[in-house]
XYZ file of C-alpha atoms in Angstrom:
594
model
C -2.000 33.872 -50.469
C 1.592 33.841 -49.310
C 3.093 37.138 -48.219
C 6.089 37.503 -50.502
C 8.800 40.041 -49.828
C 10.129 39.846 -53.359
C 8.347 37.876 -56.026
C 4.957 39.484 -55.533
C 6.241 43.084 -55.569
C 4.182 44.132 -58.549
C 4.753 41.277 -60.980
C 2.787 43.340 -63.462
C 5.216 46.240 -63.277
C 8.155 43.846 -63.383
C 6.768 42.233 -66.511
C 6.288 45.654 -68.083
C 9.890 46.577 -67.346
C 11.232 43.221 -68.512
C 9.238 43.114 -71.725
C 10.006 46.732 -72.499
C 13.635 45.689 -72.853
C 13.405 44.215 -76.331
C 13.939 40.644 -77.401
C 14.515 41.671 -81.009
C 16.592 44.512 -82.408
C 13.721 46.002 -84.391
C 11.399 46.447 -81.427
C 12.879 49.452 -79.657
C 15.773 51.848 -79.980
C 17.367 51.918 -76.559
C 19.354 55.024 -77.461
C 16.138 57.048 -77.496
C 16.367 59.365 -74.433
C 12.577 59.737 -74.404
C 12.060 56.009 -73.800
C 10.897 55.617 -70.193
C 11.973 51.980 -69.989
C 15.362 52.222 -71.662
C 18.234 50.149 -70.300
C 19.767 53.329 -68.915
C 16.577 54.098 -67.008
C 15.850 50.584 -65.736
C 19.398 50.040 -64.507
C 19.921 53.472 -63.028
C 18.980 52.381 -59.521
C 18.424 49.324 -57.330
C 14.641 49.509 -57.711
C 14.827 49.289 -61.500
C 17.285 46.375 -61.339
C 14.943 44.627 -58.921
C 12.005 45.029 -61.317
C 14.015 43.547 -64.189
C 15.076 40.599 -62.029
C 11.500 39.961 -60.923
C 10.651 39.844 -64.617
C 12.977 36.853 -64.956
C 11.307 35.170 -61.982
C 7.960 35.766 -63.674
C 9.087 33.574 -66.565
C 9.989 30.804 -64.111
C 6.379 30.855 -62.935
C 5.010 30.921 -66.467
C 7.130 27.970 -67.540
C 6.544 25.714 -64.546
C 3.040 26.585 -63.345
C 1.026 26.151 -66.511
C 1.070 22.377 -66.135
C 2.956 21.550 -69.331
C 6.557 21.054 -68.193
C 6.047 19.460 -64.762
C 3.027 17.394 -65.839
C 2.427 16.673 -69.512
C 6.072 16.785 -70.608
C 7.038 14.430 -67.769
C 4.626 11.606 -68.684
C 4.191 8.715 -69.520
C 6.557 6.775 -67.289
C 6.393 4.056 -64.658
C 4.585 6.407 -62.233
C 1.611 7.488 -64.275
C 0.106 8.389 -67.602
C -1.460 11.539 -68.968
C -4.836 12.212 -70.488
C -5.480 9.889 -73.400
C -4.203 11.430 -76.616
C -6.794 11.745 -79.340
C -4.401 12.424 -82.178
C -5.693 15.979 -82.459
C -2.268 17.506 -81.767
C -3.515 18.826 -78.441
C -2.019 18.855 -74.960
C -2.715 15.185 -74.300
C -0.633 13.997 -77.232
C 2.534 15.219 -75.508
C 2.134 12.651 -72.754
C 1.260 9.905 -75.205
C 4.521 10.392 -77.154
C 2.425 11.393 -80.181
C 4.005 14.834 -80.256
C 4.015 16.836 -83.466
C 6.259 19.879 -84.200
C 3.115 21.968 -84.755
C 1.779 21.333 -81.236
C 0.993 24.688 -79.617
C 1.984 23.577 -76.102
C 5.380 22.525 -77.439
C 5.802 25.931 -79.060
C 4.768 27.864 -75.949
C 7.167 25.996 -73.691
C 10.081 26.409 -76.098
C 9.444 30.113 -76.658
C 8.825 30.892 -72.988
C 12.119 29.281 -71.991
C 13.913 31.495 -74.495
C 11.999 34.551 -73.328
C 13.227 33.751 -69.822
C 16.782 33.495 -71.144
C 16.447 36.822 -72.957
C 15.256 38.562 -69.816
C 18.058 36.969 -67.809
C 20.638 37.967 -70.426
C 19.584 41.607 -70.089
C 19.945 41.512 -66.305
C 23.279 39.660 -66.447
C 24.666 42.182 -68.924
C 23.439 45.385 -67.311
C 23.653 44.972 -63.548
C 27.465 44.537 -63.406
C 27.777 47.708 -65.534
C 25.820 49.815 -63.055
C 27.859 52.428 -61.190
C 26.256 51.248 -57.953
C 27.528 47.694 -58.539
C 31.080 48.851 -57.759
C 30.573 52.185 -56.009
C 27.281 51.970 -54.141
C 26.940 51.581 -50.396
C 27.266 48.131 -48.833
C 23.552 47.410 -48.977
C 23.216 48.490 -52.605
C 26.204 46.456 -53.716
C 24.987 43.352 -51.846
C 21.519 43.586 -53.353
C 22.794 44.129 -56.908
C 25.206 41.223 -56.564
C 22.306 39.095 -55.459
C 20.169 40.138 -58.441
C 23.098 39.227 -60.694
C 23.471 35.792 -59.079
C 19.734 35.156 -59.235
C 19.639 35.934 -62.948
C 22.592 33.616 -63.606
C 20.791 30.847 -61.721
C 17.466 31.378 -63.458
C 19.160 31.340 -66.866
C 20.827 28.059 -65.953
C 17.423 26.595 -65.008
C 15.941 27.630 -68.338
C 18.857 26.110 -70.243
C 18.665 22.900 -68.226
C 15.004 22.500 -69.181
C 15.778 23.145 -72.837
C 18.534 20.523 -72.861
C 16.481 17.942 -70.946
C 13.662 18.248 -73.470
C 15.375 19.178 -76.752
C 19.068 18.221 -76.440
C 21.348 20.506 -78.459
C 19.728 23.927 -78.815
C 20.697 27.484 -79.814
C 22.425 29.118 -76.852
C 22.475 32.926 -76.756
C 24.359 34.250 -73.726
C 23.934 37.931 -74.531
C 20.841 40.057 -75.199
C 19.439 39.855 -78.706
C 20.242 43.538 -79.260
C 23.931 42.710 -78.957
C 23.881 39.718 -81.292
C 25.062 40.113 -84.867
C 22.849 37.265 -86.071
C 19.702 36.092 -84.273
C 19.453 32.913 -86.380
C 21.764 30.838 -84.216
C 22.542 27.186 -84.973
C 22.378 24.516 -82.299
C 25.135 24.468 -79.689
C 26.436 21.170 -78.368
C 24.715 20.564 -75.044
C 28.016 19.793 -73.320
C 29.243 23.304 -74.114
C 26.053 24.754 -72.650
C 26.386 22.578 -69.553
C 29.981 23.713 -69.023
C 29.000 27.348 -69.468
C 26.136 27.307 -66.970
C 28.174 25.287 -64.467
C 30.699 28.143 -64.463
C 27.872 30.683 -64.220
C 26.498 28.884 -61.196
C 29.932 28.741 -59.607
C 30.005 32.532 -59.922
C 26.475 32.830 -58.582
C 27.364 30.950 -55.382
C 29.634 33.869 -54.499
C 26.934 36.459 -55.204
C 23.888 35.024 -53.449
C 23.592 34.718 -49.641
C 22.428 31.804 -47.525
C 18.838 31.981 -46.306
C 18.569 34.399 -43.406
C 21.773 36.278 -44.213
C 21.491 39.940 -45.114
C 18.432 40.419 -47.311
C 17.837 36.671 -47.697
C 14.540 36.515 -45.800
C 13.151 33.171 -44.718
C 9.609 34.043 -45.859
C 9.966 34.461 -49.609
C 10.701 32.387 -52.718
C 13.949 34.090 -53.673
C 16.963 32.090 -54.726
C 19.509 31.581 -51.949
C 22.980 30.061 -51.895
C 21.494 26.629 -51.204
C 19.283 27.017 -54.287
C 22.275 27.881 -56.469
C 24.240 24.926 -55.178
C 21.292 22.575 -55.649
C 20.762 23.789 -59.224
C 24.486 23.381 -59.917
C 24.372 19.844 -58.529
C 21.388 19.022 -60.704
C 23.020 20.488 -63.821
C 26.173 18.446 -63.189
C 24.094 15.317 -62.561
C 22.284 15.651 -65.896
C 25.481 16.627 -67.706
C 27.043 13.408 -66.416
C 24.056 11.253 -67.322
C 22.924 9.625 -70.535
C 21.134 11.603 -73.209
C 19.980 10.998 -76.768
C 22.578 12.264 -79.227
C 22.563 12.978 -82.948
C 23.730 9.380 -83.447
C 20.254 8.329 -82.180
C 22.086 6.515 -79.385
C 21.954 7.141 -75.663
C 25.433 8.321 -74.681
C 27.170 9.942 -71.731
C 30.281 12.075 -71.387
C 33.610 10.394 -70.690
C 34.238 12.800 -67.802
C 30.968 12.054 -66.008
C 32.737 11.082 -62.778
C 34.324 14.540 -62.611
C 30.851 16.013 -62.982
C 29.621 13.742 -60.195
C 32.298 15.225 -57.958
C 30.647 18.616 -58.461
C 27.347 17.074 -57.369
C 29.038 15.562 -54.336
C 30.586 18.847 -53.219
C 27.520 21.026 -53.745
C 25.178 18.600 -51.987
C 27.627 18.190 -49.108
C 27.777 21.974 -48.693
C 23.991 22.224 -48.494
C 23.633 19.359 -46.047
C 26.262 20.944 -43.812
C 23.786 23.783 -43.264
C 21.344 21.780 -41.210
C 20.757 24.893 -39.139
C 18.729 26.413 -41.986
C 17.854 23.458 -44.255
C 16.399 20.238 -42.893
C 13.666 17.799 -43.827
C 10.127 18.534 -42.796
C 9.355 15.818 -40.205
C 6.187 14.827 -42.099
C 6.089 14.311 -45.867
C 2.382 15.173 -46.097
C 2.941 18.462 -44.284
C 5.127 19.823 -47.094
C 2.094 19.879 -49.360
C -1.028 20.095 -47.190
C 0.243 22.441 -44.481
C 2.530 24.616 -46.563
C 2.376 24.620 -50.366
C -1.410 24.247 -50.446
C -1.832 26.582 -47.476
C 0.093 29.369 -49.248
C 2.902 29.192 -46.715
C 6.671 28.956 -46.997
C 7.802 25.542 -45.738
C 9.374 26.440 -42.350
C 12.191 23.856 -42.233
C 13.955 25.035 -45.363
C 13.241 21.784 -47.203
C 11.877 23.505 -50.312
C 14.991 25.059 -51.840
C 13.224 26.488 -54.878
C 9.551 27.019 -55.649
C 7.690 29.229 -58.075
C 5.989 32.348 -56.749
C 2.742 32.751 -58.663
C -0.462 34.731 -58.770
C -3.966 33.828 -59.875
C -3.522 34.788 -63.508
C -4.686 33.415 -66.820
C -1.394 31.718 -67.630
C -0.053 30.595 -64.285
C -0.967 28.656 -61.185
C -2.752 25.608 -62.643
C -0.961 23.226 -60.276
C -3.592 21.127 -58.508
C -6.348 21.868 -60.995
C -5.099 19.787 -63.905
C -3.275 17.046 -61.986
C -5.469 16.514 -58.919
C -8.946 15.131 -58.129
C -12.056 16.787 -59.451
C -14.063 18.789 -56.945
C -17.306 20.714 -56.425
C -16.248 24.241 -55.381
C -17.624 25.895 -52.275
C -21.046 27.413 -53.009
C -21.444 25.588 -56.347
C -22.921 22.265 -57.451
C -20.938 21.223 -60.536
C -17.648 19.344 -60.679
C -14.532 21.356 -61.555
C -10.912 20.446 -62.190
C -9.778 18.246 -65.034
C -8.399 15.537 -62.778
C -7.119 13.793 -65.854
C -3.650 15.058 -66.618
C -1.813 12.757 -64.199
C -3.252 9.280 -63.719
C -1.561 7.158 -61.072
C -1.119 3.594 -62.302
C -1.804 0.592 -60.038
C 1.676 -0.744 -60.836
C 3.037 2.387 -59.123
C 0.563 2.339 -56.241
C 1.384 -1.261 -55.341
C 5.127 -0.727 -55.611
C 4.907 1.155 -52.288
C 5.314 -0.592 -48.979
C 1.983 -0.255 -47.171
C 3.800 1.459 -44.278
C 5.183 4.176 -46.552
C 3.198 7.320 -45.730
C 3.930 8.802 -49.138
C 1.506 6.404 -50.802
C -1.589 8.079 -49.383
C -0.223 11.492 -50.421
C 0.522 10.494 -54.020
C -2.748 8.680 -54.543
C -6.241 10.246 -54.703
C -8.976 7.788 -55.780
C -11.913 10.171 -55.290
C -13.796 13.347 -56.199
C -14.699 15.855 -53.451
C -17.710 17.984 -52.663
C -16.090 20.930 -50.895
C -19.434 22.067 -49.509
C -19.828 18.864 -47.485
C -16.228 17.562 -47.638
C -17.660 14.230 -48.759
C -15.241 12.309 -50.945
C -16.713 9.923 -53.500
C -14.455 7.073 -54.703
C -13.714 6.728 -58.405
C -12.800 3.646 -60.406
C -9.220 2.610 -61.040
C -8.779 4.142 -64.543
C -9.627 7.557 -63.054
C -7.133 7.483 -60.161
C -5.134 10.716 -60.088
C -2.184 12.305 -58.360
C -2.989 13.517 -54.852
C 0.090 15.545 -53.965
C -1.463 18.873 -54.990
C -5.149 18.066 -54.397
C -7.210 21.241 -54.148
C -9.408 19.877 -51.351
C -6.310 20.504 -49.194
C -6.241 24.108 -50.337
C -6.618 26.675 -47.576
C -8.832 28.574 -48.277
C -10.870 26.091 -50.314
C -11.717 26.828 -53.968
C -14.962 28.770 -54.373
C -15.142 28.909 -58.165
C -14.298 26.837 -61.229
C -11.176 28.905 -61.949
C -8.173 26.917 -63.121
C -5.624 29.149 -61.415
C -5.331 29.023 -57.630
C -1.840 30.410 -57.144
C -0.386 27.121 -55.924
C 3.405 27.181 -56.081
C 5.275 24.347 -57.748
C 8.239 22.993 -55.737
C 11.213 22.667 -58.085
C 13.962 21.388 -55.763
C 13.628 19.956 -52.278
C 16.272 18.955 -49.742
C 15.325 15.302 -50.126
C 16.415 15.615 -53.766
C 19.797 16.955 -52.631
C 20.170 14.073 -50.167
C 19.336 11.425 -52.734
C 21.597 13.047 -55.341
C 24.442 12.861 -52.821
C 23.680 9.224 -52.059
C 23.638 8.376 -55.768
C 26.966 9.979 -56.667
C 28.703 8.751 -53.506
C 27.735 5.234 -54.545
C 29.010 5.780 -58.092
C 32.261 7.486 -57.122
C 33.207 4.948 -54.466
C 32.054 1.683 -56.032
C 29.393 1.266 -53.389
C 27.525 3.224 -50.723
C 29.580 5.211 -48.220
C 28.339 5.971 -44.682
C 27.357 9.438 -45.950
C 25.340 7.891 -48.774
C 23.559 5.468 -46.467
C 22.789 8.184 -43.918
C 21.289 10.478 -46.575
C 19.237 7.682 -48.128
C 17.930 6.398 -44.813
C 17.011 9.896 -43.590
C 14.621 10.287 -46.521
C 13.256 6.777 -46.115
C 12.758 7.045 -42.347
C 10.776 10.238 -42.809
C 8.458 8.302 -45.131
C 8.072 5.502 -42.566
C 7.639 7.801 -39.569
C 6.426 5.720 -36.638
C 7.505 2.539 -38.421
C 11.170 3.307 -38.998
C 12.076 -0.302 -38.185
C 10.219 -1.357 -41.364
C 12.310 0.557 -43.906
C 14.110 -2.641 -44.830
C 17.799 -3.399 -45.065
C 19.792 -0.827 -47.016
C 21.851 -2.611 -49.717
C 25.618 -2.540 -49.202
C 26.605 -3.267 -52.831
C 26.812 -0.718 -55.628
C 24.123 -2.189 -57.891
C 21.717 -2.920 -55.078
C 22.126 0.558 -53.606
C 21.596 2.202 -56.995
C 18.335 0.293 -57.412
C 17.282 1.417 -53.945
C 18.033 5.045 -54.899
C 16.127 4.614 -58.150
C 13.064 3.423 -56.227
C 13.356 6.031 -53.498
C 13.356 8.852 -56.035
C 10.337 7.163 -57.650
C 8.396 7.225 -54.396
C 9.531 10.708 -53.317
C 9.116 12.967 -56.351
C 6.114 11.788 -58.339
C 4.270 14.722 -59.856
C 7.219 17.097 -59.444
C 8.547 16.657 -62.985
C 11.507 14.493 -61.970
C 10.929 10.817 -62.779
C 10.990 10.836 -66.587
C 14.240 12.792 -66.676
C 15.828 10.573 -64.038
C 15.025 7.539 -66.172
C 16.472 9.214 -69.261
C 19.761 10.135 -67.589
C 20.003 6.535 -66.333
C 19.117 5.261 -69.842
C 16.174 3.371 -68.385
C 13.088 5.134 -69.749
C 12.128 2.486 -72.288
C 13.053 -0.306 -69.893
C 10.914 1.024 -67.062
C 7.931 1.708 -69.337
C 8.105 -1.909 -70.515
C 8.425 -3.178 -66.938
C 5.415 -1.124 -65.827
C 3.296 -2.538 -68.629
C 4.496 -6.053 -67.807
C 3.457 -5.549 -64.178
C 0.047 -4.279 -65.283
C -0.341 -7.389 -67.435
C 0.410 -9.589 -64.414
C -2.171 -7.651 -62.425
C -4.733 -8.170 -65.185
C -3.984 -11.910 -65.260
C -3.936 -12.063 -61.416
C -0.481 -13.598 -61.551
C 1.217 -13.912 -58.109
C 1.961 -11.785 -56.163
C -0.862 -9.748 -57.704
C -3.532 -12.410 -57.221
C -4.353 -11.040 -53.765
C -5.209 -7.490 -54.774
C -8.809 -6.368 -54.227
C -10.945 -6.440 -57.331
C -13.587 -4.342 -55.584
C -13.383 -1.842 -52.742
C -16.295 -1.350 -50.385
C -16.861 2.045 -48.842
C -19.272 4.342 -47.108
C -19.254 8.116 -47.101
C -18.305 10.048 -44.006
C -19.364 13.685 -43.619
C -17.149 15.502 -42.961
C -14.012 13.460 -43.328
C -12.311 10.755 -45.325
C -13.828 7.761 -47.028
C -14.512 4.825 -44.698
C -13.191 1.752 -46.480
C -14.756 -1.570 -45.651
C -11.819 -3.664 -46.837
C -8.067 -3.267 -47.255
C -6.542 -2.120 -50.533
C -3.672 -4.523 -49.828
C -5.738 -7.706 -49.517
C -8.150 -9.727 -51.621
C -11.763 -8.519 -51.475
C -13.598 -10.509 -48.759
C -15.987 -13.137 -50.078
C -18.621 -12.245 -47.482
C -20.892 -9.297 -48.311
C -20.265 -5.977 -46.597
C -22.700 -4.726 -43.954
C -25.586 -2.481 -44.949
C -24.594 1.059 -45.844
C -21.503 0.137 -47.881
C -21.278 0.675 -51.639
C -18.847 -0.860 -54.123
C -16.373 0.735 -56.501
C -14.432 -1.125 -59.192
C -10.776 -1.450 -58.186
C -8.484 -3.884 -59.976
C -11.500 -5.303 -61.814
C -11.477 -2.089 -63.865
C -8.062 -2.868 -65.336
C -8.277 -3.785 -69.023
C -5.909 -4.596 -71.843
C -6.913 -1.319 -73.484
C -5.739 0.558 -70.384
C -2.362 -1.198 -70.565
C -1.981 -0.588 -74.293
C -2.709 3.103 -73.736
C 0.334 3.665 -71.493
C 3.134 5.355 -73.468
C 1.396 4.158 -76.614
C 3.592 6.150 -79.008
C 6.973 5.694 -77.316
C 9.942 4.885 -79.570
C 13.388 4.401 -78.054
C 16.043 6.499 -79.752
C 13.482 9.184 -80.558
C 11.095 10.070 -77.758
C 13.746 10.695 -75.141
C 13.711 14.188 -76.678
C 11.068 16.431 -78.232
C 10.936 17.904 -81.746
C 11.867 21.514 -82.357
C 8.634 23.524 -82.861
C 7.841 24.181 -86.490
C 7.540 27.934 -85.904
C 11.151 28.049 -84.720
C 12.361 25.973 -87.661
C 10.563 28.271 -90.098
C 12.014 31.415 -88.551
C 15.596 30.155 -88.220
C 17.222 28.659 -91.334
C 20.155 27.433 -89.231
C 17.964 25.050 -87.216
C 17.142 21.527 -88.317
C 15.048 18.720 -86.917
C 16.846 15.690 -85.494
C 16.194 12.385 -83.692
C 13.794 11.009 -86.278
C 11.192 13.773 -86.170
């Protein structure tokens, strides 16, 4: 496990402190002097304030490491599809766009985001009121300011996720104890965006750069670069399209002013190349760091969740990676079915792009022998968080392995800058081209001369950015929301299905794809393929010792029909409000056709 200087300092105690501060007025009388965890007690010293702040971080882990938000909520798109929905109102139906307001996963995500906001509201209210905030020694004041800035940033993240998934939502910015009425109506999302943009502007002055003061380089705490990256992302979404009450996709008239915020924040981060730079190898981010329980040493990962092996957190890799036989056992584990990589996505990559082999895992693994057994095309899964890269390897069928989820990486900042530079200037600037090509050259390491010609026109460059983000962030909960803010979700789903239909019909250029792949097993090591996945299967039989696995021959019309089977434009760009919340709040109503 990673050695955390902050987020692993007794998450249990932090959760006890955070949950002891009530989320409803009737739970606890904070004026009771006998209450050990009263606000006065918790915020009487730096240690108590730290525990409350860690409690907010704990909600970040709960929200993003259970698999729902970064995986099931982010599918189906042009990158992959989720487990086939059975119409039973279970987890799979979220990905299939068959979501029902009574779905338990929908309810949990919605409520956990608000629990995170409640915890953050308590920290944001109480820390600035502490005597030490103004009158403590230099170290105490710096640490309390940082806690304050971290809570502001975490609250902004929770609100951003609510808006991305539900649009206009109730927006409490003070603890529930201080609210006159807990049954809040929806707040226009633009008002929420403006509020958290100002909060994040404040937070940039409170939180240090990595390596400054208490900002250690070996933990998952929020730093100034994190705050700026979150602020850039908030401004980017605020300036993008979203589904409105009109059932139309609309964007704000002032979106270019919002893009200027993105431009400035991303520029500030990229100016700190001394502490934040790209990892030289894309694969290394995941295999050598995230899956090895290490902090990425180049500062590329600007925000990741710090998790433990608990019952509600840390499922990354188990639900969205290949199945495996754990060390010392004989039965397959891992669902391996929550993120299926589609062949239309696989074959969109240039064969020299090293990201393709990271994204794509067409096998199951016996971790006792390290033998990988190929699986047929309908079972292909995401490989970015594969647990056979875990160090140490899994030795049980547990679903939680404490794998952190990366939430923002420097490559995201670079591509955000390239996108808004192009939009603000009517075409790509030298800064935009440099940022775009830096990400692309990393992906083509050793073959940088094959990245292609970077488009010089606005439309062409935007399409290049759209594709680069597609290739870079699959499985990190980004693609669906990018397509929504570009107003391209329905378009790209249709295009993916059209490409799959051409593959099924063997229409050029897809007539040269292999229908069968030949392989032999190599112990220990990777699969030895007998033919290329980029060329037609050879007509001559393979030598003895090779077996066959169905490749493109496994594609069927049923598979194509299954992708985004329930999607309706003007509805499914957002999710329904959970029924439990509607029943408990008479001022809430369902919108968008649900």
